[in-house]
Short mmCIF file of C-alpha atoms and ligand atoms in Angstrom, two decimals:
data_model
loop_
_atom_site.label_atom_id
_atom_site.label_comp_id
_atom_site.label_asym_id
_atom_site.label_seq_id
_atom_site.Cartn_x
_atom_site.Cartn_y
_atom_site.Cartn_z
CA UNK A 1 -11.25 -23.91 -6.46
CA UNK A 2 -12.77 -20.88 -7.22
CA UNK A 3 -10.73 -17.23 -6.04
CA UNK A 4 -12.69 -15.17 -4.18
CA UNK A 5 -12.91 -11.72 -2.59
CA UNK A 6 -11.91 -11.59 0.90
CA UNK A 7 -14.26 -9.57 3.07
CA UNK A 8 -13.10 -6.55 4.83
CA UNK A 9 -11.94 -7.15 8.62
CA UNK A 10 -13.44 -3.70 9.19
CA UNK A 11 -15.78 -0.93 8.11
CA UNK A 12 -15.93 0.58 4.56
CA UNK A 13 -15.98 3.80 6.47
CA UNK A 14 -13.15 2.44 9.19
CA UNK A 15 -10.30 4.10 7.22
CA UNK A 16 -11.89 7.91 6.97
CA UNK A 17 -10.53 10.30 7.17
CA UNK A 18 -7.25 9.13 4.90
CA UNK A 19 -9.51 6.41 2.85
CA UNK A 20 -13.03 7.09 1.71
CA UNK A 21 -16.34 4.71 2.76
CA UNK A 22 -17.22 5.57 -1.25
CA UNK A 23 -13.89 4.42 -2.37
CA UNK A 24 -13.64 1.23 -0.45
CA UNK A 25 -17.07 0.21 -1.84
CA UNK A 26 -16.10 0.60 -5.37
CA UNK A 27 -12.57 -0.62 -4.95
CA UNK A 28 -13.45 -3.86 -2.55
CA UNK A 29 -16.72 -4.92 -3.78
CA UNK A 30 -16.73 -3.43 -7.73
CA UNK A 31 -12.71 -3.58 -9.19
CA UNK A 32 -11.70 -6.25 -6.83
CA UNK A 33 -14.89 -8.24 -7.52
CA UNK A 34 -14.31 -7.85 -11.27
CA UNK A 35 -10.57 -9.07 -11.16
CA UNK A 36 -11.32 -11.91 -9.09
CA UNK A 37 -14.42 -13.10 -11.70
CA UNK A 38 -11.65 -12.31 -14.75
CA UNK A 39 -9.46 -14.53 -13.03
CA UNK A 40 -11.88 -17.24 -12.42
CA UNK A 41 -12.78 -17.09 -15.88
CA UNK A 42 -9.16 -16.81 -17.24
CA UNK A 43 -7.57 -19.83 -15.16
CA UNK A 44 -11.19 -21.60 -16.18
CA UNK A 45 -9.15 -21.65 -19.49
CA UNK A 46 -6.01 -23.43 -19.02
CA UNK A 47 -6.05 -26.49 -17.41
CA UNK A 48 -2.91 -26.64 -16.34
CA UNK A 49 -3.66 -23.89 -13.82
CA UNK A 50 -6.06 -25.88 -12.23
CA UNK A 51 -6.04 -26.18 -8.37
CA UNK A 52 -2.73 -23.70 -8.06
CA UNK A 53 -3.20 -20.73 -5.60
CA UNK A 54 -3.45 -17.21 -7.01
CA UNK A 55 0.70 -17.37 -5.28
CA UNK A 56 1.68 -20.33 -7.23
CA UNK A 57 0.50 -18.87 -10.58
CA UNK A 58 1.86 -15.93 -10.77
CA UNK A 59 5.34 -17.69 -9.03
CA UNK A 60 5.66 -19.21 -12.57
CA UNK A 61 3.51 -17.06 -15.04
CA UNK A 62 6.40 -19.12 -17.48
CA UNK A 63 3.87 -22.15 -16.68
CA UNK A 64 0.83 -20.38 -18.80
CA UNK A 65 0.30 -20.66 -22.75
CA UNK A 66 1.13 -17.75 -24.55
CA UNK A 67 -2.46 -16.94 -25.36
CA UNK A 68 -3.42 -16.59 -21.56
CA UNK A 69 -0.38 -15.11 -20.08
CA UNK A 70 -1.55 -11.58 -20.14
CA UNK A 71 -5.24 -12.00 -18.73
CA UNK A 72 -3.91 -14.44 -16.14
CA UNK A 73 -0.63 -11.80 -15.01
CA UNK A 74 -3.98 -8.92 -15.02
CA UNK A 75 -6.22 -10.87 -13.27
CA UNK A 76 -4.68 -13.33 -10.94
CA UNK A 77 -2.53 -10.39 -10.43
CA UNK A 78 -5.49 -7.92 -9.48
CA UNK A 79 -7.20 -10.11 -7.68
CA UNK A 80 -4.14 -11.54 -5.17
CA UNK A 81 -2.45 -7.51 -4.53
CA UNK A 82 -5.94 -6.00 -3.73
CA UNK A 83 -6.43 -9.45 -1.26
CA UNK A 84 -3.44 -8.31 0.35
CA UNK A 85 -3.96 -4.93 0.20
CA UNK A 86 -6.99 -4.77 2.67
CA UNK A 87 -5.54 -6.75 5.06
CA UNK A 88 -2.35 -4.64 5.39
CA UNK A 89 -4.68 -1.66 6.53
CA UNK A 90 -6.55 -1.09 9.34
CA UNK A 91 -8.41 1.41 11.54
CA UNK A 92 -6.10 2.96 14.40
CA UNK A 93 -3.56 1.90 13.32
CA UNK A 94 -0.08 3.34 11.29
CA UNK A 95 2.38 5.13 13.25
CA UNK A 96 5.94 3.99 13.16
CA UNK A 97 6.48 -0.03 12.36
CA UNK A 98 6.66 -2.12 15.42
CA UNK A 99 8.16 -5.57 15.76
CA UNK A 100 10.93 -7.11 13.20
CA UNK A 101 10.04 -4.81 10.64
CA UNK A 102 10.57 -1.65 12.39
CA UNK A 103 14.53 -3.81 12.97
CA UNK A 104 14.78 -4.08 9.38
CA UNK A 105 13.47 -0.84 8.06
CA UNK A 106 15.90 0.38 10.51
CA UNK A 107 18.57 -1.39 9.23
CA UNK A 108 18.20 -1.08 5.58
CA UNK A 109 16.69 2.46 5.63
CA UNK A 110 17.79 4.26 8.51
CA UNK A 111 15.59 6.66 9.86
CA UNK A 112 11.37 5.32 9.51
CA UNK A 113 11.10 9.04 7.39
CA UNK A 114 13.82 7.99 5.03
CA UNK A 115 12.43 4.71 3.89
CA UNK A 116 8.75 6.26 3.79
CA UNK A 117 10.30 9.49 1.91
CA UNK A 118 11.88 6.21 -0.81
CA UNK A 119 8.51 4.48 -0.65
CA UNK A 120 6.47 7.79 -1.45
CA UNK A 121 8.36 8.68 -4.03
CA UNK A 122 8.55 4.98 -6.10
CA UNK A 123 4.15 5.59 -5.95
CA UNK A 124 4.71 9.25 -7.01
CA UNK A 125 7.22 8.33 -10.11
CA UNK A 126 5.13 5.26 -10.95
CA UNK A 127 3.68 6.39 -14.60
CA UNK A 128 0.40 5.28 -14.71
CA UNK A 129 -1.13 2.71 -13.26
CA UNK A 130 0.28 0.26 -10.46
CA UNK A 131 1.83 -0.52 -7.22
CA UNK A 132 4.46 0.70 -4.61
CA UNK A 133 5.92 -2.59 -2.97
CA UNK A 134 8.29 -3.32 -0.12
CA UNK A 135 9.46 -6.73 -0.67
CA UNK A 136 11.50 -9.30 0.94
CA UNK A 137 14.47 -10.17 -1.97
CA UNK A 138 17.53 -12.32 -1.60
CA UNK A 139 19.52 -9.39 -0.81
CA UNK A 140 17.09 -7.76 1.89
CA UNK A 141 14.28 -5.48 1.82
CA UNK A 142 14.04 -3.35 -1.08
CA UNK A 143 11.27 -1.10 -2.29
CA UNK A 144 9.97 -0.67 -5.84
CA UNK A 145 6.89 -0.36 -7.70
CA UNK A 146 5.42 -2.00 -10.87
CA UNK A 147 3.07 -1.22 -13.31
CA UNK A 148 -0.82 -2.43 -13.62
CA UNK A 149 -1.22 -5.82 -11.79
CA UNK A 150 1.98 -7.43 -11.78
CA UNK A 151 2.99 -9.03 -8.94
CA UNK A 152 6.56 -8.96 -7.72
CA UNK A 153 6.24 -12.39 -6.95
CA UNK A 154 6.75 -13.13 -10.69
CA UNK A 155 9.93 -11.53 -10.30
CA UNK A 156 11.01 -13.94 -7.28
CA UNK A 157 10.42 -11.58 -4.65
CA UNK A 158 7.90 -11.60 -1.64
CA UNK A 159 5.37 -9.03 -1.22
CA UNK A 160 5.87 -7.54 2.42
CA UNK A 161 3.77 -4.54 2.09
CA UNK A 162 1.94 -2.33 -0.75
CA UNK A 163 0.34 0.48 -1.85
CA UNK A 164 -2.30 0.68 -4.96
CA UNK A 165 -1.46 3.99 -6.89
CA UNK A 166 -4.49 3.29 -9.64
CA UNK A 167 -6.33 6.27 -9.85
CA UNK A 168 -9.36 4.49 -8.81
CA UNK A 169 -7.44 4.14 -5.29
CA UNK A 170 -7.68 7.50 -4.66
CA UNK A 171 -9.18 9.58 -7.05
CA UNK A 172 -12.35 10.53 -5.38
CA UNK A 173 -11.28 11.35 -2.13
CA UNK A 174 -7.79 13.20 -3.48
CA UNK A 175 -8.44 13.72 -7.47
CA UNK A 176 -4.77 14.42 -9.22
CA UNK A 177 -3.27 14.68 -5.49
CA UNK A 178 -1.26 11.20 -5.80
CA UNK A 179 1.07 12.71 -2.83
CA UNK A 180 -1.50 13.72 -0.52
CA UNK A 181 -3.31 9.85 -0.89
CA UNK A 182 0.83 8.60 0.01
CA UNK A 183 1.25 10.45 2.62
CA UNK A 184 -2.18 10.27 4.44
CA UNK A 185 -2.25 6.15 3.64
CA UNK A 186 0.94 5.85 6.41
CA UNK A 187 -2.42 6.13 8.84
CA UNK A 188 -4.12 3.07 8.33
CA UNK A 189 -1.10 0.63 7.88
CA UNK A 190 -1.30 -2.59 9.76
CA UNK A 191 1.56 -3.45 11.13
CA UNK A 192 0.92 -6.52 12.85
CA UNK A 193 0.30 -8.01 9.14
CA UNK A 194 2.96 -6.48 7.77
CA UNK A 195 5.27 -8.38 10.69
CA UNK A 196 3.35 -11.39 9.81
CA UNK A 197 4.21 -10.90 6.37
CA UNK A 198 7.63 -10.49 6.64
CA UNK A 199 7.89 -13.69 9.21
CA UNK A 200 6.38 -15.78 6.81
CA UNK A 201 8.87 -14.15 3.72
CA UNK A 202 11.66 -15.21 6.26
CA UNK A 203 10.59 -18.89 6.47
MN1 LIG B 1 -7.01 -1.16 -7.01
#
């Protein structure tokens, strides 16, 4: 049961102006093709990963020898957050959440500026590489970010919606401007996925 890349839903050049044609072809089809084959290859390695989702792994990274923690948490890791990454984007789309979400952001935010203001700044002070997440824990939503690939499903918590801050994310379009790429990214965000998202968090 081989991972593989998901193909886009829409264009490479469906996001412009806010995401690059050039940039989705390198991220989708070059660094998300390369964590999903490193993943492959890793969980190839230790049998007792076999026939587990990319979810259930990294649910209990505890579960993987020693040896093959690291490339599995990097890989696995890399290639679930980019799946969902793609499909929480869209063309014509951001704007202010709709739906449930747009309830809870409400709730546990305030004002839609105020949580985007908290999300914006968790990818801005993010050292390095890695993601911004909102995430469904047992005490609500709550938004943080974490470095490289891990997922914050590792930590118990249920990806809702996320932003890669890699360089390679954004660098061509936006070079050192990490706040520019935040704030122009609130344009393509799906938010019939993200509802769908948080739904299935809810159970
Ligand atoms: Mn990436």
């Amino acid at each position: 049961m081989a991972f593989e890349v998901p193909a886009l839903t829409y264009a490479y050049e469906a996001l412009e102006p806010y995401i690059d044609a050039q940039t989705m072809h390198l991220h989708h089809d070059k660094h998300h093709q390369t964590y999903t084959d490193n993943a492959n290859a890793a969980v190839a390695k230790v049998p007792e990963l076999s026939g587990k989702s990319a979810e259930q792994i990294l649910e209990d990274l505890d579960a993987v020898p020693d040896a093959f923690r690291d490339a599995v948490r990097n890989n696995v890791g890399g290639f679930l957050n980019h799946s969902i990454f793609w499909s929480v984007m869209a063309p014509n789309a951001g704007g202010p959440p709709t739906g449930a979400i747009a309830e809870a952001i409400a709730k546990a935010y305030g004002d839609f500026s105020l949580f985007q203001e908290k999300f914006n700044d968790a990818g801005l002070k993010q050292f390095g590489s890695g993601w911004t997440w909102l995430v469904l824990s047992p005490g609500g939503l709550q938004v943080l970010s974490t470095g490289n690939q891990e997922s914050p499903l590792s930590m118990g918590l249920e990806p809702i919606l996320l932003n890669d801050v890699w360089e390679h994310a954004y660098y061509l379009k936006y070079q050192n401007r990490r706040a520019d790429y935040l704030a122009a990214w609130w344009n393509v965000i799906n938010w019939n996925e993200v509802n769908r998202r948080f739904s299935v968090a809810k159970g």
